[in-house]
């Protein structure tokens, strides 16, 4: 009789533990967060960052500590991104074109690996890497901020072309 009593208590404790563990997954409506958000490609605001490449924020605040963000990088054919690193993990998905990607402290074409549309790469923080675009290329980057680019050799970075002067109205 004592044995069945112990088994019953163990069963009850297991059921309570299971109920407690799954309580966070109930079907009850939780406090709703923000409404969903659709971002149309044509609404992106592109800003030049280096020669041949522009960046646009898609979602989140890439400058805020620990905050999720999504951004896009658009590069013209043949654009070179010199060796650099980020203080946080970086996740990159190719959306358009061909993105050639390499690891190391200096741009080395022999180390480039081809990434086509749909390919994804995840790099841990502080990993040195570089890239080259073939055709107009757009990649999407996501992670947790702050998103900061630290150039391994800043003298290799070509600044963006100056914006064309506004034409005076006649």
One Martini backbone bead per residue (centre of mass of N, CA, C, O) as a GRO file, in nm:
protein
  170
    1UNK     BB    1   0.057   0.064  -0.020
    2UNK     BB    2   0.299   0.256  -0.006
    3UNK     BB    3   0.377   0.230  -0.304
    4UNK     BB    4   0.116   0.358  -0.428
    5UNK     BB    5   0.144   0.627  -0.282
    6UNK     BB    6   0.417   0.713  -0.407
    7UNK     BB    7   0.324   0.696  -0.701
    8UNK     BB    8   0.098   0.907  -0.676
    9UNK     BB    9   0.276   1.144  -0.589
   10UNK     BB   10   0.463   1.141  -0.835
   11UNK     BB   11   0.239   1.189  -1.043
   12UNK     BB   12   0.143   1.461  -0.930
   13UNK     BB   13   0.415   1.609  -0.952
   14UNK     BB   14   0.446   1.572  -1.258
   15UNK     BB   15   0.188   1.720  -1.339
   16UNK     BB   16   0.264   1.991  -1.208
   17UNK     BB   17   0.528   2.034  -1.361
   18UNK     BB   18   0.405   2.028  -1.644
   19UNK     BB   19   0.207   2.262  -1.605
   20UNK     BB   20   0.424   2.474  -1.532
   21UNK     BB   21   0.599   2.443  -1.796
   22UNK     BB   22   0.331   2.505  -1.995
   23UNK     BB   23   0.204   2.781  -1.907
   24UNK     BB   24   0.355   2.970  -2.129
   25UNK     BB   25   0.173   2.801  -2.372
   26UNK     BB   26  -0.088   2.915  -2.380
   27UNK     BB   27  -0.397   3.024  -2.545
   28UNK     BB   28  -0.390   3.280  -2.427
   29UNK     BB   29  -0.415   3.613  -2.439
   30UNK     BB   30  -0.181   3.834  -2.467
   31UNK     BB   31  -0.016   4.100  -2.460
   32UNK     BB   32  -0.005   4.316  -2.702
   33UNK     BB   33   0.182   4.436  -2.923
   34UNK     BB   34   0.265   4.547  -3.190
   35UNK     BB   35   0.191   4.587  -3.489
   36UNK     BB   36   0.229   4.508  -3.779
   37UNK     BB   37   0.488   4.536  -4.046
   38UNK     BB   38   0.522   4.689  -4.363
   39UNK     BB   39   0.792   4.686  -4.602
   40UNK     BB   40   0.867   4.872  -4.872
   41UNK     BB   41   1.110   4.901  -5.093
   42UNK     BB   42   1.037   5.202  -5.194
   43UNK     BB   43   1.065   5.317  -4.876
   44UNK     BB   44   1.350   5.314  -4.866
   45UNK     BB   45   1.642   5.471  -4.709
   46UNK     BB   46   1.924   5.559  -4.875
   47UNK     BB   47   2.277   5.542  -4.767
   48UNK     BB   48   2.582   5.626  -4.806
   49UNK     BB   49   2.904   5.460  -4.705
   50UNK     BB   50   3.048   5.361  -4.966
   51UNK     BB   51   3.176   5.289  -5.246
   52UNK     BB   52   2.880   5.152  -5.399
   53UNK     BB   53   2.730   5.177  -5.105
   54UNK     BB   54   2.419   5.116  -4.937
   55UNK     BB   55   2.191   5.197  -4.667
   56UNK     BB   56   1.899   5.040  -4.495
   57UNK     BB   57   1.641   5.058  -4.287
   58UNK     BB   58   1.388   4.825  -4.181
   59UNK     BB   59   1.438   4.750  -3.862
   60UNK     BB   60   1.485   4.905  -3.598
   61UNK     BB   61   1.787   4.976  -3.392
   62UNK     BB   62   2.122   4.964  -3.479
   63UNK     BB   63   2.226   5.155  -3.218
   64UNK     BB   64   2.103   4.976  -3.006
   65UNK     BB   65   2.138   4.806  -2.728
   66UNK     BB   66   2.018   4.480  -2.785
   67UNK     BB   67   1.865   4.549  -3.049
   68UNK     BB   68   1.682   4.461  -3.293
   69UNK     BB   69   1.772   4.429  -3.649
   70UNK     BB   70   1.721   4.557  -3.993
   71UNK     BB   71   1.917   4.554  -4.294
   72UNK     BB   72   2.039   4.704  -4.601
   73UNK     BB   73   2.263   4.621  -4.873
   74UNK     BB   74   2.374   4.819  -5.153
   75UNK     BB   75   2.557   4.710  -5.450
   76UNK     BB   76   2.755   4.760  -5.694
   77UNK     BB   77   2.925   4.656  -5.935
   78UNK     BB   78   3.243   4.580  -5.787
   79UNK     BB   79   3.219   4.617  -5.497
   80UNK     BB   80   3.430   4.691  -5.217
   81UNK     BB   81   3.476   4.537  -4.895
   82UNK     BB   82   3.663   4.580  -4.657
   83UNK     BB   83   3.809   4.489  -4.391
   84UNK     BB   84   3.609   4.379  -4.105
   85UNK     BB   85   3.416   4.445  -3.796
   86UNK     BB   86   3.199   4.338  -3.523
   87UNK     BB   87   3.062   4.355  -3.187
   88UNK     BB   88   2.851   4.168  -3.328
   89UNK     BB   89   2.658   3.964  -3.459
   90UNK     BB   90   2.621   3.840  -3.805
   91UNK     BB   91   2.349   3.835  -4.052
   92UNK     BB   92   2.338   3.705  -4.395
   93UNK     BB   93   2.129   3.775  -4.688
   94UNK     BB   94   2.067   3.706  -5.016
   95UNK     BB   95   1.852   3.889  -5.252
   96UNK     BB   96   2.069   4.002  -5.469
   97UNK     BB   97   2.281   3.860  -5.657
   98UNK     BB   98   2.640   3.856  -5.586
   99UNK     BB   99   2.822   3.745  -5.295
  100UNK     BB  100   3.148   3.790  -5.196
  101UNK     BB  101   3.318   3.603  -4.935
  102UNK     BB  102   3.559   3.678  -4.669
  103UNK     BB  103   3.831   3.583  -4.454
  104UNK     BB  104   4.007   3.846  -4.287
  105UNK     BB  105   4.248   4.125  -4.269
  106UNK     BB  106   4.234   4.107  -4.594
  107UNK     BB  107   4.192   4.151  -4.916
  108UNK     BB  108   4.121   3.821  -5.081
  109UNK     BB  109   4.027   3.669  -5.367
  110UNK     BB  110   4.108   3.363  -5.288
  111UNK     BB  111   3.880   3.371  -5.033
  112UNK     BB  112   3.633   3.376  -5.197
  113UNK     BB  113   3.279   3.324  -5.157
  114UNK     BB  114   2.990   3.222  -5.301
  115UNK     BB  115   2.678   3.412  -5.293
  116UNK     BB  116   2.354   3.354  -5.347
  117UNK     BB  117   2.043   3.359  -5.367
  118UNK     BB  118   1.954   3.266  -5.025
  119UNK     BB  119   2.203   3.292  -4.890
  120UNK     BB  120   2.381   3.222  -4.571
  121UNK     BB  121   2.548   3.407  -4.301
  122UNK     BB  122   2.729   3.352  -3.990
  123UNK     BB  123   2.887   3.579  -3.756
  124UNK     BB  124   3.089   3.638  -3.522
  125UNK     BB  125   3.211   3.840  -3.330
  126UNK     BB  126   3.511   3.988  -3.464
  127UNK     BB  127   3.507   3.887  -3.746
  128UNK     BB  128   3.699   3.891  -4.017
  129UNK     BB  129   3.587   4.066  -4.325
  130UNK     BB  130   3.486   4.049  -4.679
  131UNK     BB  131   3.378   4.201  -5.008
  132UNK     BB  132   3.195   4.127  -5.325
  133UNK     BB  133   3.024   4.242  -5.610
  134UNK     BB  134   2.786   4.095  -5.847
  135UNK     BB  135   2.629   4.301  -5.944
  136UNK     BB  136   2.357   4.395  -5.823
  137UNK     BB  137   2.348   4.405  -5.461
  138UNK     BB  138   2.145   4.246  -5.198
  139UNK     BB  139   2.153   4.260  -4.845
  140UNK     BB  140   2.060   4.108  -4.536
  141UNK     BB  141   2.077   4.236  -4.202
  142UNK     BB  142   2.096   4.072  -3.878
  143UNK     BB  143   2.048   4.166  -3.524
  144UNK     BB  144   2.218   4.308  -3.247
  145UNK     BB  145   2.287   4.582  -3.106
  146UNK     BB  146   2.527   4.741  -3.225
  147UNK     BB  147   2.590   4.857  -3.551
  148UNK     BB  148   2.936   4.819  -3.632
  149UNK     BB  149   3.214   4.943  -3.818
  150UNK     BB  150   3.546   4.796  -3.826
  151UNK     BB  151   3.830   4.884  -3.967
  152UNK     BB  152   4.130   4.746  -4.024
  153UNK     BB  153   4.195   4.953  -4.284
  154UNK     BB  154   4.094   5.272  -4.336
  155UNK     BB  155   4.261   5.339  -4.608
  156UNK     BB  156   4.070   5.132  -4.791
  157UNK     BB  157   3.841   5.331  -4.770
  158UNK     BB  158   3.590   5.441  -4.984
  159UNK     BB  159   3.423   5.699  -5.031
  160UNK     BB  160   3.157   5.832  -5.123
  161UNK     BB  161   3.005   5.984  -5.348
  162UNK     BB  162   2.902   6.273  -5.415
  163UNK     BB  163   2.638   6.449  -5.419
  164UNK     BB  164   2.449   6.590  -5.627
  165UNK     BB  165   2.375   6.883  -5.724
  166UNK     BB  166   2.137   7.100  -5.712
  167UNK     BB  167   1.914   7.223  -5.925
  168UNK     BB  168   1.821   7.505  -6.036
  169UNK     BB  169   1.545   7.692  -6.057
  170UNK     BB  170   1.381   7.866  -6.335
   0.00000   0.00000   0.00000
